[in-house]
Amino acid sequence: MVADFESSELAGVSKSQNDANLAAFDATLNQAGYNKTDLYTMASWLGVHIDTNTSNNGWIADYPNNPTGSKYTSANAWQWASDYRFPSINQNMDVSQMNNDFYLNSTAGSTTDTSTPTTGSSSSSSSSSLSSSSSSISSSSSSTTSGSTSSTPGEIVKVPGPSGKQYSASRSKSVKLVWRSNMGRHAYKTTDGARYSKHLGMRYGYNSDMPDITWYTDAHEKLYMKNSGHYAIYYHVKSANGQHGGWIWRGYLNK
């Protein structure tokens, strides 16, 4: 079982409380007979809002421009893209690299990774109760590996399960499309904001995670923001290799 720790509300909870909640999550599952747990979160939140611990080496999300396979080697897995395009697959895909056999082996623990995880709260904090602000739970049992293209530790494979993406029905319902059309190709850079689907329901990832990418436009849209009564222009952009993309608010894009 994996604690999917990425809800924005959790950033308002102290790290010590989040660590205690994670330990309680582990203890509760252990008592129910689930002895294999992990933590999914963004790299920028580690040590700031949450720690890994002896039970959770981590499934870390971080999206560099050119992934090399050398990041977060002490973690169980590294998600290096949330909007990757594979040949002949016409949709954005989450892609992760497994650093060991944790998600392939049904037994608890890893036999191939001897790195020491970041020290956080230990499972002895199990007396802490899971609060309403604790991370959500998603399954990472043996079914997690279905669809993987390899069982070799360290090889980049597709791994379904917790996602770096975030879907918000309320965000999608808060906007109304005024118009959408194609536009010319213009180059932009940004480290602000995020990339979204066309109605803003799905957030593909934060632009700060890909600071070196040049984005190229091919469409734009005007949205009415129901909550504020204002209008906003979003550009649809793609990376030069076409493997990343989404809709970004025009105000975040710089020449």
CSV table of C-alpha atoms in Angstrom, one decimal:
chain,number,residue,atom,x,y,z
A,1,MET,CA,0.0,0.0,0.0
A,2,VAL,CA,1.2,3.5,-0.9
A,3,ALA,CA,0.5,6.8,0.9
A,4,ASP,CA,-0.1,9.2,-2.0
A,5,PHE,CA,1.2,12.4,-0.3
A,6,GLU,CA,0.6,15.4,-2.7
A,7,SER,CA,-2.6,17.1,-1.7
A,8,SER,CA,-2.0,20.9,-1.3
A,9,GLU,CA,-3.8,20.8,2.1
A,10,LEU,CA,-1.0,18.7,3.5
A,11,ALA,CA,1.5,21.6,3.0
A,12,GLY,CA,-0.4,23.4,5.8
A,13,VAL,CA,0.3,20.7,8.3
A,14,SER,CA,3.5,20.6,10.2
A,15,LYS,CA,6.2,18.1,9.0
A,16,SER,CA,6.3,16.4,12.4
A,17,GLN,CA,2.5,15.8,12.3
A,18,ASN,CA,2.7,14.5,8.7
A,19,ASP,CA,5.6,12.2,9.8
A,20,ALA,CA,3.5,11.0,12.7
A,21,ASN,CA,0.5,10.4,10.4
A,22,LEU,CA,2.6,8.4,8.0
A,23,ALA,CA,3.9,6.2,10.9
A,24,ALA,CA,0.2,5.7,11.9
A,25,PHE,CA,-0.7,4.8,8.4
A,26,ASP,CA,2.1,2.1,8.4
A,27,ALA,CA,1.1,0.8,11.8
A,28,THR,CA,-2.6,0.6,10.9
A,29,LEU,CA,-1.9,-1.4,7.7
A,30,ASN,CA,0.6,-3.6,9.6
A,31,GLN,CA,-2.1,-4.5,12.1
A,32,ALA,CA,-4.4,-5.4,9.2
A,33,GLY,CA,-1.8,-7.7,7.8
A,34,TYR,CA,-0.4,-5.4,5.1
A,35,ASN,CA,3.3,-5.3,5.9
A,36,LYS,CA,4.6,-3.6,2.8
A,37,THR,CA,4.1,0.2,2.6
A,38,ASP,CA,5.6,3.1,0.8
A,39,LEU,CA,5.4,6.9,0.4
A,40,TYR,CA,4.7,8.7,-2.9
A,41,THR,CA,5.4,12.4,-3.0
A,42,MET,CA,7.2,15.2,-4.8
A,43,ALA,CA,10.9,15.6,-4.4
A,44,SER,CA,10.4,19.3,-3.4
A,45,TRP,CA,8.3,18.1,-0.4
A,46,LEU,CA,10.9,15.8,1.1
A,47,GLY,CA,12.4,17.1,4.3
A,48,VAL,CA,10.1,20.1,4.1
A,49,HIS,CA,6.6,18.6,4.5
A,50,ILE,CA,7.3,14.9,4.9
A,51,ASP,CA,10.2,12.5,5.5
A,52,THR,CA,10.7,8.9,4.3
A,53,ASN,CA,11.2,6.4,7.0
A,54,THR,CA,12.5,2.9,7.6
A,55,SER,CA,9.2,1.4,6.2
A,56,ASN,CA,8.9,3.8,3.2
A,57,ASN,CA,12.0,4.4,1.1
A,58,GLY,CA,9.8,6.4,-1.2
A,59,TRP,CA,8.4,6.7,-4.7
A,60,ILE,CA,9.7,10.2,-5.7
A,61,ALA,CA,8.3,12.4,-8.4
A,62,ASP,CA,10.7,14.8,-10.1
A,63,TYR,CA,10.6,15.7,-13.8
A,64,PRO,CA,14.0,16.8,-15.2
A,65,ASN,CA,14.4,17.8,-18.8
A,66,ASN,CA,16.8,14.9,-19.5
A,67,PRO,CA,16.3,12.0,-17.1
A,68,THR,CA,19.5,10.0,-16.7
A,69,GLY,CA,18.6,7.3,-14.3
A,70,SER,CA,20.9,8.5,-11.5
A,71,LYS,CA,18.4,10.4,-9.3
A,72,TYR,CA,17.0,9.1,-6.0
A,73,THR,CA,18.8,5.8,-6.1
A,74,SER,CA,18.0,5.1,-2.4
A,75,ALA,CA,14.2,5.4,-3.1
A,76,ASN,CA,12.2,2.4,-4.3
A,77,ALA,CA,11.2,4.3,-7.5
A,78,TRP,CA,11.5,7.6,-9.3
A,79,GLN,CA,8.7,9.0,-11.4
A,80,TRP,CA,10.5,11.1,-14.0
A,81,ALA,CA,7.6,12.2,-16.2
A,82,SER,CA,3.8,12.7,-15.9
A,83,ASP,CA,3.2,13.7,-19.5
A,84,TYR,CA,5.5,11.5,-21.6
A,85,ARG,CA,4.4,10.5,-25.1
A,86,PHE,CA,5.4,7.0,-26.3
A,87,PRO,CA,5.4,6.3,-30.0
A,88,SER,CA,1.9,5.2,-31.2
A,89,ILE,CA,0.3,6.1,-27.9
A,90,ASN,CA,-1.7,9.3,-28.3
A,91,GLN,CA,-1.9,10.3,-24.7
A,92,ASN,CA,0.2,11.6,-21.8
A,93,MET,CA,1.7,8.8,-19.7
A,94,ASP,CA,3.2,8.7,-16.2
A,95,VAL,CA,6.6,7.0,-16.4
A,96,SER,CA,8.7,5.7,-13.5
A,97,GLN,CA,12.0,4.0,-13.0
A,98,MET,CA,12.2,1.2,-10.4
A,99,ASN,CA,15.5,1.2,-8.4
A,100,ASN,CA,14.9,-2.2,-6.9
A,101,ASP,CA,12.4,-5.1,-6.9
A,102,PHE,CA,10.2,-3.6,-4.2
A,103,TYR,CA,7.2,-3.2,-6.5
A,104,LEU,CA,7.9,-6.6,-8.2
A,105,ASN,CA,8.6,-8.7,-5.2
A,106,SER,CA,5.6,-9.8,-3.0
A,107,THR,CA,7.7,-10.0,0.1
A,108,ALA,CA,8.4,-7.0,2.3
A,109,GLY,CA,11.5,-5.1,1.7
A,110,SER,CA,14.1,-4.9,-1.0
A,111,THR,CA,17.0,-7.2,-1.7
A,112,THR,CA,18.8,-5.1,-4.3
A,113,ASP,CA,19.0,-1.6,-2.8
A,114,THR,CA,21.3,-1.2,0.2
A,115,SER,CA,21.2,2.6,0.4
A,116,THR,CA,20.0,4.2,3.6
A,117,PRO,CA,16.7,6.0,3.3
A,118,THR,CA,16.2,9.5,4.8
A,119,THR,CA,15.4,9.2,8.5
A,120,GLY,CA,12.0,10.3,9.4
A,121,SER,CA,9.5,9.3,12.1
A,122,SER,CA,9.8,5.6,13.0
A,123,SER,CA,7.0,3.1,13.1
A,124,SER,CA,7.1,3.4,16.9
A,125,SER,CA,5.0,6.5,16.5
A,126,SER,CA,2.0,4.3,15.8
A,127,SER,CA,0.1,5.8,18.7
A,128,SER,CA,-0.6,8.8,16.5
A,129,SER,CA,-4.0,8.7,15.0
A,130,LEU,CA,-4.6,9.3,11.3
A,131,SER,CA,-6.1,12.8,11.0
A,132,SER,CA,-8.4,14.0,8.3
A,133,SER,CA,-5.4,15.8,6.8
A,134,SER,CA,-3.4,12.6,6.4
A,135,SER,CA,-2.4,11.4,3.0
A,136,SER,CA,-4.8,9.4,0.8
A,137,ILE,CA,-4.3,5.7,0.3
A,138,SER,CA,-3.9,3.9,-3.0
A,139,SER,CA,-3.0,0.3,-3.7
A,140,SER,CA,0.4,-0.8,-4.8
A,141,SER,CA,0.1,-4.5,-4.4
A,142,SER,CA,1.4,-7.0,-7.0
A,143,SER,CA,-1.1,-5.6,-9.5
A,144,THR,CA,1.1,-2.4,-9.6
A,145,THR,CA,3.5,-4.1,-12.0
A,146,SER,CA,0.9,-4.9,-14.6
A,147,GLY,CA,1.8,-3.2,-17.8
A,148,SER,CA,5.5,-2.9,-16.9
A,149,THR,CA,7.9,-3.7,-19.8
A,150,SER,CA,10.7,-5.1,-17.7
A,151,SER,CA,11.5,-6.5,-14.3
A,152,THR,CA,15.1,-5.4,-14.3
A,153,PRO,CA,15.9,-3.0,-11.4
A,154,GLY,CA,17.1,0.3,-12.7
A,155,GLU,CA,15.5,0.1,-16.1
A,156,ILE,CA,13.0,2.7,-17.1
A,157,VAL,CA,9.5,1.2,-17.3
A,158,LYS,CA,5.9,2.2,-17.2
A,159,VAL,CA,4.4,1.7,-13.8
A,160,PRO,CA,0.7,2.4,-13.1
A,161,GLY,CA,-0.3,3.5,-9.6
A,162,PRO,CA,0.1,6.8,-7.7
A,163,SER,CA,0.4,9.6,-10.2
A,164,GLY,CA,2.2,12.9,-10.3
A,165,LYS,CA,-0.9,14.3,-11.9
A,166,GLN,CA,-3.7,15.8,-9.9
A,167,TYR,CA,-7.3,15.9,-11.0
A,168,SER,CA,-9.7,18.5,-9.5
A,169,ALA,CA,-13.3,18.4,-10.5
A,170,SER,CA,-14.0,21.7,-8.7
A,171,ARG,CA,-11.2,23.4,-10.7
A,172,SER,CA,-12.7,22.0,-14.0
A,173,LYS,CA,-16.2,23.2,-13.0
A,174,SER,CA,-14.9,26.7,-12.1
A,175,VAL,CA,-14.1,27.6,-15.7
A,176,LYS,CA,-16.2,28.0,-18.9
A,177,LEU,CA,-14.7,27.9,-22.3
A,178,VAL,CA,-15.3,31.0,-24.4
A,179,TRP,CA,-13.3,30.1,-27.4
A,180,ARG,CA,-10.4,27.8,-28.5
A,181,SER,CA,-8.4,27.9,-31.8
A,182,ASN,CA,-5.0,27.1,-33.3
A,183,MET,CA,-2.2,29.6,-33.2
A,184,GLY,CA,1.3,30.1,-34.6
A,185,ARG,CA,4.4,28.5,-33.2
A,186,HIS,CA,6.1,30.7,-30.6
A,187,ALA,CA,8.9,29.8,-28.2
A,188,TYR,CA,8.6,30.5,-24.5
A,189,LYS,CA,10.3,29.6,-21.2
A,190,THR,CA,8.7,29.4,-17.7
A,191,THR,CA,9.3,28.1,-14.2
A,192,ASP,CA,5.9,29.4,-12.9
A,193,GLY,CA,2.6,27.8,-12.7
A,194,ALA,CA,1.7,24.4,-14.0
A,195,ARG,CA,0.5,22.5,-17.1
A,196,TYR,CA,-3.1,21.5,-17.4
A,197,SER,CA,-5.6,19.7,-19.6
A,198,LYS,CA,-7.8,22.0,-21.7
A,199,HIS,CA,-10.5,22.5,-19.0
A,200,LEU,CA,-7.9,22.7,-16.2
A,201,GLY,CA,-9.3,19.5,-14.6
A,202,MET,CA,-6.0,17.6,-14.8
A,203,ARG,CA,-2.8,19.1,-13.7
A,204,TYR,CA,0.1,17.4,-15.5
A,205,GLY,CA,2.9,18.9,-13.5
A,206,TYR,CA,4.6,22.0,-12.2
A,207,ASN,CA,6.7,24.0,-14.6
A,208,SER,CA,9.4,24.5,-12.0
A,209,ASP,CA,10.1,20.8,-12.3
A,210,MET,CA,11.2,21.4,-15.9
A,211,PRO,CA,13.0,24.7,-15.9
A,212,ASP,CA,15.2,24.1,-18.9
A,213,ILE,CA,12.5,23.2,-21.4
A,214,THR,CA,11.6,25.6,-24.2
A,215,TRP,CA,7.8,25.4,-24.9
A,216,TYR,CA,6.3,25.9,-28.3
A,217,THR,CA,2.7,27.0,-28.8
A,218,ASP,CA,0.2,25.5,-31.2
A,219,ALA,CA,-3.2,26.6,-29.8
A,220,HIS,CA,-4.8,29.0,-27.4
A,221,GLU,CA,-8.1,29.3,-25.5
A,222,LYS,CA,-10.0,31.9,-23.5
A,223,LEU,CA,-11.6,30.8,-20.3
A,224,TYR,CA,-14.2,32.5,-18.1
A,225,MET,CA,-13.2,32.1,-14.4
A,226,LYS,CA,-16.6,31.7,-12.6
A,227,ASN,CA,-15.3,32.4,-9.1
A,228,SER,CA,-13.6,35.8,-9.9
A,229,GLY,CA,-15.7,36.9,-12.9
A,230,HIS,CA,-12.5,37.4,-14.9
A,231,TYR,CA,-11.2,36.0,-18.2
A,232,ALA,CA,-7.9,34.2,-18.8
A,233,ILE,CA,-5.9,33.2,-21.9
A,234,TYR,CA,-4.2,29.8,-21.9
A,235,TYR,CA,-1.6,28.6,-24.5
A,236,HIS,CA,-1.3,25.0,-25.4
A,237,VAL,CA,2.4,24.2,-25.6
A,238,LYS,CA,4.7,21.2,-26.3
A,239,SER,CA,8.4,20.6,-25.8
A,240,ALA,CA,10.6,20.4,-28.8
A,241,ASN,CA,10.5,16.6,-28.8
A,242,GLY,CA,6.8,16.5,-28.3
A,243,GLN,CA,7.1,14.4,-25.1
A,244,HIS,CA,5.7,17.0,-22.7
A,245,GLY,CA,2.9,19.5,-23.0
A,246,GLY,CA,-0.3,21.0,-21.7
A,247,TRP,CA,-2.1,24.3,-21.2
A,248,ILE,CA,-0.3,27.1,-19.4
A,249,TRP,CA,-1.7,30.5,-18.4
A,250,ARG,CA,-0.2,33.1,-20.8
A,251,GLY,CA,1.0,35.3,-18.0
A,252,TYR,CA,3.5,32.7,-16.9
A,253,LEU,CA,5.2,32.4,-20.3
A,254,ASN,CA,8.3,34.5,-21.1
A,255,LYS,CA,10.1,35.0,-24.4
